[in-house]
Amino acid sequence: MSYPYQITSLAQYEAEYKRSVNDPAAFWAGIAGHFSWRNQWNEVLNWNFTEPKIEWFKGGKLNITENCLDRYLESHGDQPALIWEPNDPEEHHRVLTYRNLYDKVCQFAHVLRNNGVKKGDRVCIYMGMIPELPIAILACARLGAIHSVVFGGFSAQSIADRLVDANAEFIVTCDGAYRGQKDIPLKSVIDDALIACRFVKRVIVCTRTRTAVSMIKGRDVWWEDEIKKVETLGLKDFPAEEMDAEDPLFILYTSGSTGKPKGVVHTIAGYMLFTNYTFVNVFQYKPGEIHFCTADIGWITGHSYILYGPLSAGGTSLMFEGIPTWPDAGRFWDIVDKFKVNILYTAPTAIRSLMGFGEAPLKDKDLGSLRILGTVGEPINEEAWHWYDEHIGKRRCPIVDTWWQTETSGVLISNLAGITPAKPSWATLPLPGIQPVLVDEKGEEITEASAEHGGLLSGNLCLKFPWPGIIRTTYGDHERCRNAYFATYPGLYFTGDGALKDQNGFYRITGRVDDVLNVSGHRIGTAEVENAINMHAGVIESAVVGYPHDIKGQGIYAYIIHDVHHGDPEHTRKDILATVTRIIGAIAKPDKIQFVKGLPKTRSGKIMRRILRKIAEGETSNLGDTSTLLDPGVVEEIKEGKL
Ligand code: WT7
């Protein structure tokens, strides 16, 4: 087996890129022809960015699990689809062949149906990184239910918000999850979430840690018991539900610059095509190779490049339950060595954290199987890029710097490993089908190089034409989708990122230009953190900004006005951290809290974050124009109190 649409030379990339721009419909229809459809589509593409309305392959009928599983059973049913490495290196790993995975997905689809799940229902999945997580996801897809995976680090309150927003009546979870030394009580968090979500009909609980959990009669059932019932009934194959290309596949919540996280909706055919195409081309995957993406399936990277990309390509995907630094900082390298991993896809924050341990953890680890390295989630600094290249790739593995977003399904800008040129800390060229533009504040396309940026074009990064994996809507609130992505610059999809472009057409992503932080590759809205902080009884007002952090990329800096009569500021500080953990989850905890008497506001009451960002970065002199401030005195006070 090989991939007829895999690009194998720079010249071919250029030709394919041109073809994709000149006739996008013909380009993507050609790729769609390599998948398994029940019925041909009526129209390849129907779109406008004003509503927005985007439909790819509408009328085409398929099931994504037939493309990920059934179509490979005959040719390589005995080949590993998933390799699972547990948190504890002493525990045995598991290998699921395509046949095994197919059987288990069918079984669990029966379980879902027996428990009342129907096509179109939303199923919330809150599990650790165990094989039952992909099984649950694919079982939803087989039955036509919409999965909404919530990362295991989110709090009960966050889960409850998502359950309400998606109106999800079904949950699949675990008793607990292992992560390094920690044992996370997932079911207990779900129980807290459900106090306020009485509409949830069923919780299916998979056993992992054997921690004691409360099982509520009539609502909670054990995964294992439900499987036994299916076995007793002799139910095996589960005929895949016939779905429309544009039926929703999943909802994944992500943070924006305002309010609560929004439910990004992706639809079946476009998502499948795009994750498959980008997987095969960016990583230059060859059948039989072992692909190790270190992300959690709770994020889009795991959805696209642990699950759907590799499986739809008949590949072998390795999933790891634990963390890079436990039992020691050599864990990734042990895994690479143990399974002879060929492709390693990780985040700059992991690279920087491992860099900090030096080369000792690499001693006696054979990394010779590695062929390609990848990075994602945030801009990679040159130092980390070179360490990755030198110590992990031994200067013989191309590094792909892949820029994309939850909203894009898959990679939009990246070099193709070993095919198109790499440039440290540059994502480089757009993939075929992707048409980026840089615009200024007014939405005018930038065509003049800027002196400030060393003769490079610099602007806000937009896309002017849809690709199959583009976001379709935000669940339950289409207007929000329009506002967040399609209203800032009419006719364009706005990414929220700033970028530079060089003479070769290479792009360098410089970071978010909106009020969204990127902490260890996790997206967090400043407004979301402020709302959580403001819920603390002793807090009057707060302003949150990002600042450069050696390992996390960005850290969270909170300026807080608190009620001085309330008590010991040290206690208040801890209470605020506990509040944020309770409202959002530990990932949103501020790294620094500075208590202040006032915040720099304009006369119209707008907080001047630019000033707060500069102070958090350690800049105290060049604060720019402060004359529009209501009370310039607060700036002095804040500077003096800087942490
Ligand atoms: C934001 C999207 C893409 C999956 C993981 C994060 C930043 C992502 C890169 C990169 C520079 C990057 C952007 C983007 N980002 N990849 N290679 N270089 N920045 O998905 O949570 O939706 O976050 O991550 O700022 O907008 P996400």
XYZ file of C-alpha atoms and ligand atoms in Angstrom:
670
model
C 0.000 0.000 0.000
C 1.185 3.494 -0.727
C -0.463 6.873 -0.989
C -1.030 8.127 -4.530
C -1.439 11.658 -3.163
C 1.843 11.702 -1.246
C 4.088 14.487 -2.526
C 7.624 13.285 -3.095
C 9.583 16.258 -4.422
C 9.784 20.021 -4.146
C 8.784 20.394 -7.777
C 5.760 18.222 -7.168
C 4.818 20.306 -4.132
C 4.917 23.423 -6.286
C 2.833 21.823 -8.996
C 0.277 20.441 -6.538
C 0.049 23.774 -4.768
C -0.718 25.525 -8.055
C -3.269 22.910 -8.998
C -4.979 23.224 -5.606
C -5.329 26.983 -5.999
C -6.386 26.966 -9.641
C -9.069 24.340 -9.181
C -9.645 23.483 -5.520
C -12.735 21.381 -6.207
C -10.936 19.152 -8.693
C -7.913 18.933 -6.396
C -9.838 17.735 -3.320
C -12.225 15.555 -5.309
C -9.169 13.709 -6.607
C -8.083 12.989 -3.053
C -11.601 12.083 -1.917
C -11.612 9.399 -4.588
C -9.104 7.405 -2.531
C -11.543 6.933 0.350
C -14.399 4.562 0.866
C -17.831 6.074 0.190
C -21.277 4.507 0.270
C -22.505 7.143 -2.149
C -20.940 9.829 -4.299
C -21.348 13.487 -3.256
C -23.549 15.940 -5.151
C -21.209 18.912 -5.079
C -17.561 19.182 -4.007
C -17.738 22.630 -2.438
C -20.362 25.195 -1.618
C -19.211 28.128 0.453
C -19.361 31.704 1.584
C -17.436 33.274 4.443
C -20.192 35.781 5.258
C -22.656 33.505 7.057
C -20.320 31.463 7.034
C -21.568 28.426 5.173
C -19.063 25.800 4.174
C -19.992 22.421 2.745
C -17.599 19.882 1.310
C -18.823 16.782 -0.498
C -22.413 17.396 0.587
C -24.689 14.477 -0.204
C -21.781 12.020 -0.107
C -22.470 9.130 2.245
C -19.864 7.389 4.360
C -18.801 6.362 7.820
C -15.376 7.470 9.019
C -14.806 4.208 10.904
C -15.220 2.217 7.694
C -12.374 4.333 6.370
C -10.274 3.838 9.502
C -11.017 0.178 10.174
C -13.143 -1.907 7.789
C -11.242 -1.045 4.653
C -7.982 -2.271 6.197
C -9.220 -5.543 7.680
C -8.532 -7.625 4.653
C -5.209 -6.126 3.591
C -3.660 -5.803 7.040
C -6.010 -6.841 9.790
C -3.077 -8.299 11.734
C -0.995 -5.151 11.687
C -0.909 -2.933 14.752
C -3.280 0.021 14.591
C -2.602 1.210 18.129
C 0.311 0.567 20.416
C -0.346 1.634 23.978
C 2.443 2.375 26.454
C 1.222 2.623 30.056
C 2.194 5.256 32.573
C 4.155 2.745 34.633
C 7.027 1.243 32.621
C 6.681 -1.946 34.707
C 3.195 -2.553 33.384
C 2.852 -4.404 30.095
C 2.177 -2.422 26.924
C -0.742 -3.373 24.666
C -0.970 -3.764 20.918
C -4.290 -3.575 19.094
C -4.277 -4.783 15.523
C -6.756 -3.398 13.016
C -8.854 -6.520 13.598
C -8.732 -6.123 17.417
C -9.621 -2.463 17.227
C -12.460 -3.140 14.812
C -13.892 -5.818 17.134
C -13.665 -3.585 20.181
C -15.155 -0.567 18.452
C -18.076 -2.697 17.252
C -18.571 -4.099 20.750
C -18.593 -0.694 22.349
C -20.915 0.696 19.689
C -23.342 -2.019 20.816
C -22.824 -0.908 24.407
C -23.612 2.671 23.482
C -26.733 1.654 21.614
C -27.874 -0.609 24.475
C -27.521 2.376 26.753
C -29.763 4.544 24.627
C -27.263 6.482 22.490
C -28.654 7.338 19.044
C -27.314 8.961 15.894
C -26.791 12.681 16.455
C -26.642 12.430 20.292
C -23.741 14.134 22.001
C -21.474 11.917 24.096
C -19.006 13.538 26.460
C -15.804 11.538 26.896
C -13.652 12.254 29.946
C -10.977 9.581 30.173
C -7.263 9.090 30.622
C -4.988 7.984 27.800
C -5.924 4.293 27.682
C -6.958 2.305 24.577
C -10.591 2.459 25.689
C -10.510 6.192 24.911
C -9.998 5.741 21.144
C -12.384 2.793 21.286
C -15.103 4.982 22.797
C -14.459 7.767 20.277
C -14.594 5.474 17.265
C -17.670 3.684 18.629
C -19.474 7.047 18.717
C -18.441 7.707 15.130
C -19.578 4.253 14.061
C -23.001 4.840 15.516
C -23.217 8.410 14.281
C -23.121 10.024 17.727
C -21.160 13.255 18.126
C -18.224 12.867 20.502
C -16.994 15.667 22.673
C -13.779 14.756 24.434
C -12.884 16.847 27.469
C -9.249 16.853 28.567
C -8.729 15.073 31.908
C -7.235 18.207 33.473
C -10.442 20.245 33.367
C -12.495 20.842 36.506
C -16.027 19.702 37.329
C -17.305 23.206 36.611
C -15.701 23.192 33.136
C -17.215 19.797 32.394
C -20.637 20.950 33.566
C -20.430 24.041 31.314
C -19.581 21.821 28.338
C -22.304 19.278 29.130
C -24.882 22.042 29.232
C -23.595 23.735 26.086
C -23.594 20.484 24.101
C -26.690 19.173 25.873
C -24.846 15.868 26.276
C -26.914 13.182 27.976
C -24.227 10.501 27.913
C -20.778 10.334 29.450
C -17.971 7.840 29.115
C -15.321 8.103 31.803
C -12.879 6.102 33.958
C -12.669 5.558 37.686
C -9.338 7.357 37.580
C -6.289 8.097 35.446
C -2.573 7.657 36.046
C -0.302 10.530 35.124
C 3.223 10.239 36.461
C 2.970 9.834 40.217
C -0.555 11.148 40.272
C -3.804 9.264 40.337
C -6.535 11.567 39.047
C -10.053 10.767 40.302
C -11.946 11.258 37.042
C -15.258 9.724 38.118
C -15.361 11.808 41.260
C -14.876 14.959 39.149
C -17.744 13.792 36.921
C -19.913 13.251 40.003
C -19.305 16.857 41.038
C -20.126 18.061 37.529
C -23.357 16.086 37.529
C -24.774 17.657 40.683
C -25.960 20.468 38.465
C -26.530 18.404 35.301
C -29.568 16.303 36.051
C -30.255 15.790 32.354
C -27.389 13.275 32.042
C -28.972 9.856 31.594
C -26.032 7.502 31.600
C -22.402 7.395 32.729
C -20.287 4.482 31.524
C -17.271 3.981 33.766
C -14.185 2.134 32.575
C -11.888 0.596 35.176
C -8.321 1.782 35.291
C -7.070 2.739 38.743
C -9.557 0.786 40.909
C -10.075 3.798 43.142
C -13.359 3.661 45.007
C -16.092 5.471 43.117
C -19.730 6.096 43.785
C -21.977 4.334 41.292
C -25.452 5.795 41.185
C -28.242 3.329 40.517
C -30.027 3.911 37.236
C -27.383 6.307 35.982
C -23.905 4.781 36.294
C -22.791 1.491 34.756
C -19.419 -0.243 34.447
C -17.848 -0.503 31.005
C -16.767 -4.091 31.716
C -20.282 -5.222 32.739
C -21.784 -3.693 29.646
C -19.237 -5.471 27.431
C -20.117 -8.770 29.117
C -23.783 -8.227 28.291
C -22.903 -7.661 24.633
C -20.787 -10.833 24.654
C -23.562 -12.852 26.267
C -25.951 -11.659 23.608
C -23.411 -12.751 20.994
C -23.335 -9.289 19.390
C -20.258 -8.800 17.238
C -20.164 -6.700 14.064
C -21.875 -3.369 14.334
C -23.031 -2.110 10.938
C -21.700 1.407 10.552
C -24.361 4.103 10.406
C -24.567 5.786 7.014
C -23.641 9.432 7.524
C -23.659 12.509 5.338
C -20.291 14.084 4.557
C -21.434 17.233 6.372
C -22.861 15.561 9.487
C -20.936 16.631 12.580
C -18.210 14.223 13.699
C -17.263 15.915 16.941
C -17.300 18.986 19.127
C -14.095 20.122 20.782
C -14.135 23.065 23.151
C -11.441 25.679 22.861
C -10.759 29.075 24.408
C -11.232 32.371 22.672
C -10.703 35.972 23.602
C -14.115 36.347 25.204
C -16.198 34.465 27.742
C -16.600 30.723 27.929
C -14.888 28.227 25.629
C -16.670 27.566 22.367
C -17.549 24.204 20.881
C -15.703 23.907 17.582
C -17.644 21.621 15.230
C -15.980 19.501 12.569
C -17.827 17.444 9.998
C -17.069 13.942 8.834
C -15.713 13.869 5.300
C -13.769 17.124 5.320
C -12.117 16.303 8.625
C -11.219 12.798 7.485
C -9.737 13.915 4.192
C -7.780 16.749 5.665
C -6.253 14.897 8.632
C -5.340 11.998 6.360
C -3.844 14.185 3.625
C -1.798 16.265 6.054
C -0.638 13.203 8.017
C 0.604 11.458 4.885
C 2.277 14.541 3.462
C 3.685 16.498 6.385
C 5.173 13.443 8.113
C 5.836 11.606 4.853
C 4.383 8.539 6.514
C 5.343 5.185 5.040
C 3.118 2.159 5.692
C 4.467 0.069 8.545
C 6.134 2.950 10.330
C 5.448 3.774 13.964
C 4.120 7.247 14.577
C 4.366 8.590 18.125
C 2.396 11.744 18.801
C 2.858 12.715 22.449
C -0.262 14.875 22.724
C -3.306 13.991 24.804
C -6.359 12.883 22.839
C -8.259 15.547 24.805
C -6.757 18.134 22.438
C -7.113 18.467 18.670
C -3.547 17.234 18.082
C -4.482 13.883 19.595
C -7.777 13.692 17.686
C -6.074 14.349 14.363
C -2.622 12.797 14.672
C -3.030 9.969 17.173
C -6.384 8.829 15.899
C -8.044 9.868 12.698
C -5.013 10.830 10.543
C -2.922 7.705 11.195
C -5.846 5.238 11.336
C -7.514 6.516 8.187
C -4.120 6.003 6.533
C -3.833 2.436 7.829
C -0.849 3.457 9.955
C 0.455 2.431 13.353
C -0.051 4.987 16.072
C 1.592 4.862 19.462
C -0.266 6.391 22.407
C 1.358 7.031 25.761
C -0.519 7.288 29.020
C 2.136 9.053 31.079
C 4.287 12.162 31.128
C 7.760 12.865 29.692
C 9.454 13.227 33.072
C 8.279 10.148 34.966
C 9.807 7.946 36.291
C 12.600 10.077 34.814
C 13.339 12.514 32.011
C 14.395 9.676 29.702
C 10.889 8.276 29.309
C 10.260 9.467 25.729
C 13.631 8.075 24.678
C 12.901 4.729 26.359
C 9.682 4.555 24.371
C 11.391 5.477 21.098
C 14.002 2.798 21.763
C 11.520 0.131 22.956
C 9.170 0.390 19.980
C 11.634 1.642 17.376
C 9.573 4.747 16.770
C 10.017 6.343 13.335
C 8.149 9.627 13.715
C 8.065 11.674 16.891
C 5.608 14.566 17.110
C 5.754 16.688 20.250
C 5.505 20.244 21.585
C 8.164 22.906 22.106
C 7.294 23.028 25.807
C 8.184 19.325 26.178
C 11.432 19.846 24.273
C 12.407 22.802 26.458
C 11.565 20.953 29.635
C 13.630 17.918 28.573
C 16.488 20.157 27.416
C 16.727 21.303 31.019
C 17.790 17.796 32.081
C 20.782 17.855 29.750
C 22.015 14.845 27.781
C 22.249 12.331 30.651
C 18.713 10.930 30.121
C 19.694 10.156 26.510
C 22.606 7.946 27.498
C 22.362 4.387 26.131
C 19.066 5.139 24.405
C 19.024 4.023 20.796
C 17.215 6.696 18.791
C 18.394 5.285 15.474
C 14.884 4.339 14.358
C 13.785 7.981 14.269
C 13.349 9.333 10.778
C 11.232 12.438 11.234
C 10.589 14.887 14.069
C 7.694 17.266 14.456
C 6.657 20.143 16.657
C 3.321 21.835 17.272
C 1.402 24.092 19.615
C 3.438 27.269 19.836
C 6.347 28.979 18.148
C 9.528 26.977 18.663
C 12.529 29.034 19.700
C 15.770 28.446 17.824
C 17.595 27.030 20.826
C 14.987 24.307 21.322
C 14.886 23.622 17.570
C 18.642 23.073 17.466
C 18.643 20.867 20.578
C 15.897 18.716 19.057
C 17.820 18.534 15.782
C 21.180 17.757 17.348
C 20.404 15.517 20.309
C 17.250 13.741 19.209
C 17.447 13.743 15.422
C 21.278 13.527 15.425
C 21.170 16.021 12.569
C 19.722 13.425 10.203
C 15.971 13.816 10.790
C 13.981 16.579 9.131
C 11.996 18.641 11.649
C 8.508 19.739 10.656
C 7.259 22.873 12.398
C 3.516 22.479 11.969
C 1.257 25.489 12.422
C -2.471 24.923 12.795
C -5.384 25.287 15.228
C -8.317 23.419 16.757
C -10.478 25.200 14.182
C -8.446 23.992 11.202
C -8.579 20.194 11.889
C -5.056 19.692 10.674
C -1.805 21.330 9.625
C -2.072 24.413 7.393
C 1.478 25.707 7.263
C 4.517 23.447 7.589
C 7.421 22.076 5.675
C 6.909 18.567 4.317
C 9.511 16.349 5.982
C 12.575 16.080 3.786
C 10.656 17.357 0.752
C 10.346 21.115 1.197
C 13.024 23.141 3.006
C 13.029 23.642 6.776
C 14.045 26.868 8.501
C 14.482 26.922 12.295
C 11.479 28.556 14.020
C 9.663 29.072 10.710
C 6.583 27.049 9.840
C 7.544 27.813 6.207
C 5.084 27.033 3.385
C 1.310 26.534 3.168
C 0.080 23.049 2.313
C -1.689 22.551 -1.000
C -5.212 23.915 -0.705
C -4.221 26.539 1.862
C -4.264 30.202 0.828
C -2.852 32.449 3.564
C -2.832 36.247 3.467
C -1.346 38.808 5.815
C -3.529 41.802 6.483
C -3.226 45.056 8.386
C -5.657 46.320 11.031
C -8.078 47.425 8.325
C -8.002 44.098 6.561
C -5.933 45.359 3.616
C -3.534 42.772 2.282
C 0.064 43.529 3.249
C 2.300 43.756 0.246
C 5.059 46.075 1.507
C 7.931 44.712 3.580
C 8.309 46.456 6.902
C 11.601 47.982 7.984
C 10.762 47.215 11.601
C 10.770 43.503 10.755
C 14.003 43.400 8.793
C 12.423 43.724 5.382
C 9.772 41.070 5.979
C 6.052 41.305 5.451
C 4.278 41.445 8.787
C 0.584 41.253 9.578
C -2.364 39.340 10.892
C -2.671 35.872 9.443
C -5.873 35.042 7.560
C -7.032 32.411 5.092
C -8.935 33.453 2.024
C -10.293 30.140 0.775
C -11.793 27.147 2.602
C -10.085 23.760 2.923
C -11.987 20.579 3.808
C -11.068 20.701 7.518
C -12.123 24.280 8.287
C -14.472 24.849 11.273
C -18.149 24.676 10.276
C -19.777 26.283 13.285
C -19.555 26.726 17.028
C -22.041 24.352 18.576
C -25.425 25.889 19.282
C -24.350 29.413 18.377
C -23.481 30.010 14.748
C -23.293 33.760 15.246
C -20.442 33.236 17.656
C -18.531 31.385 14.948
C -19.113 34.234 12.525
C -18.046 36.832 15.056
C -14.947 35.053 16.242
C -13.486 34.062 12.885
C -15.275 35.653 9.931
C -16.365 39.131 11.056
C -13.058 40.868 11.835
C -12.014 40.902 8.181
C -15.018 40.333 5.909
C -14.367 37.614 3.375
C -11.502 36.114 5.348
C -11.059 33.517 8.084
C -9.021 35.242 10.814
C -6.672 32.970 12.766
C -5.919 35.257 15.715
C -2.193 34.863 14.995
C 0.369 37.343 13.769
C 2.957 36.267 11.214
C 5.954 37.321 9.170
C 6.602 36.333 5.576
C 9.966 36.271 3.857
C 11.056 36.578 0.208
C 10.665 32.826 -0.315
C 7.066 32.942 0.825
C 7.955 31.264 4.133
C 5.791 32.095 7.141
C 6.910 32.565 10.704
C 4.141 32.584 13.273
C 4.857 35.215 15.895
C 2.023 34.405 18.308
C -1.512 35.429 19.175
C -2.570 38.985 18.515
C -5.794 38.594 20.511
C -6.310 38.065 24.237
C -5.528 34.380 24.095
C -2.579 32.870 25.949
C -0.580 29.831 24.955
C 0.658 28.146 28.119
C 2.630 24.967 27.475
C 0.840 24.711 24.141
C -2.573 24.991 25.854
C -4.891 27.723 24.751
C -6.353 29.830 27.534
C -8.371 33.036 27.229
C -7.340 35.889 29.517
C -11.031 36.736 30.006
C -11.705 33.184 31.125
C -8.952 33.333 33.766
C -10.104 36.782 34.905
C -13.685 35.540 35.305
C -12.432 32.656 37.439
C -10.244 34.939 39.587
C -13.099 37.405 40.014
C -15.263 34.672 41.471
C -13.098 34.665 44.576
C -14.915 36.543 47.309
C -11.905 38.716 48.170
C -11.250 39.904 44.617
C -12.536 43.251 43.362
C -11.051 43.287 39.876
C -8.304 41.594 37.908
C -6.374 41.753 34.654
C -4.483 38.804 33.222
C -1.681 38.917 30.664
C 0.958 36.528 29.356
C 4.705 36.886 29.910
C 7.641 34.934 28.464
C 8.275 31.727 30.413
C 11.388 29.612 29.818
C 9.583 26.287 29.694
C 5.898 27.001 29.239
C 6.467 29.511 26.435
C 4.026 31.841 28.144
C 3.209 32.133 31.808
C 0.072 33.666 33.310
C 0.539 36.969 35.140
C -2.435 38.240 37.132
C -2.779 41.776 38.467
C -5.415 41.696 41.161
C -7.195 44.338 43.214
C -8.341 42.603 46.371
C -10.270 43.522 49.447
C -7.503 44.409 51.898
C -9.788 43.867 54.863
C -10.322 40.323 53.829
C -7.264 38.904 55.529
C -3.712 37.717 55.012
C -2.703 38.316 51.374
C -0.763 35.025 51.341
C -3.926 33.127 52.146
C -5.848 35.117 49.572
C -3.219 34.238 46.976
C -3.602 30.514 47.671
C -7.374 30.797 47.775
C -7.357 32.496 44.380
C -5.279 29.652 42.938
C -7.712 27.147 44.447
C -10.612 29.096 42.953
C -9.135 29.071 39.448
C -8.415 25.345 39.778
C -12.013 24.784 40.837
C -13.522 26.907 38.062
C -11.292 25.963 35.106
C -8.626 23.461 36.122
C -5.005 23.526 37.275
C -3.743 24.414 33.777
C -5.169 27.928 34.129
C -3.530 28.748 37.473
C -1.634 32.055 37.317
C 2.132 31.680 37.664
C 2.367 35.117 39.234
C -0.125 37.152 41.204
C 0.592 40.791 41.930
C -1.805 42.606 44.225
C -2.331 46.160 43.038
C -4.382 49.147 44.160
C -5.553 50.083 40.684
C -5.372 48.989 37.057
C -4.286 51.233 34.177
C -7.510 52.258 32.489
C -8.417 54.692 29.784
C -11.041 57.336 30.486
C -13.573 55.075 28.855
C -12.739 52.349 31.356
C -10.769 50.023 29.088
C -7.835 48.254 30.723
C -4.591 48.992 28.866
C -3.188 45.499 28.679
C -0.285 46.614 26.522
C 1.158 48.374 29.570
C 0.498 45.427 31.854
C 2.123 43.070 29.358
C 5.230 45.225 29.184
C 5.549 45.388 32.953
C 5.042 41.607 33.238
C 7.786 41.146 30.634
C 10.111 43.203 32.818
C 10.047 46.316 30.648
C 9.653 49.364 32.849
C 10.891 52.262 30.760
C 9.384 52.087 27.259
C 5.757 51.828 28.193
C 4.575 53.911 25.275
C 1.903 56.556 25.479
C 0.293 56.632 28.921
C -1.280 60.066 28.540
C -4.741 58.667 27.819
C -4.806 56.955 31.197
C -7.360 58.016 33.740
C -4.746 57.835 36.495
C -1.137 57.502 35.242
C -0.097 57.116 38.893
C -1.225 53.503 39.029
C 1.476 52.588 36.521
C 4.190 53.742 38.910
C 2.622 51.812 41.750
C 2.440 48.644 39.626
C 6.046 49.017 38.443
C 7.256 49.327 42.025
C 5.352 46.262 43.123
C 6.481 44.105 40.181
C 7.302 40.538 41.142
C -2.679 28.137 18.380
C -3.716 27.063 18.219
C -2.380 23.052 16.568
C -2.717 22.083 17.580
C -2.281 22.444 18.954
C -2.746 23.793 19.441
C -0.357 28.269 18.195
C 0.141 26.091 17.038
C 2.089 26.483 16.180
C 3.355 26.523 15.528
C 3.572 28.752 16.209
C 1.650 27.641 16.836
C -0.986 29.382 17.389
C -2.379 28.866 17.101
N 0.442 27.360 17.365
N 1.132 25.556 16.325
N 3.874 25.464 14.897
N 4.060 27.681 15.566
N 2.388 28.768 16.848
O -4.045 24.042 19.002
O -5.057 24.958 21.082
O -6.112 25.359 18.839
O -3.973 26.498 19.480
O -1.442 27.541 18.783
O -1.044 30.525 18.172
O -3.314 29.876 16.854
P -4.866 25.208 19.626
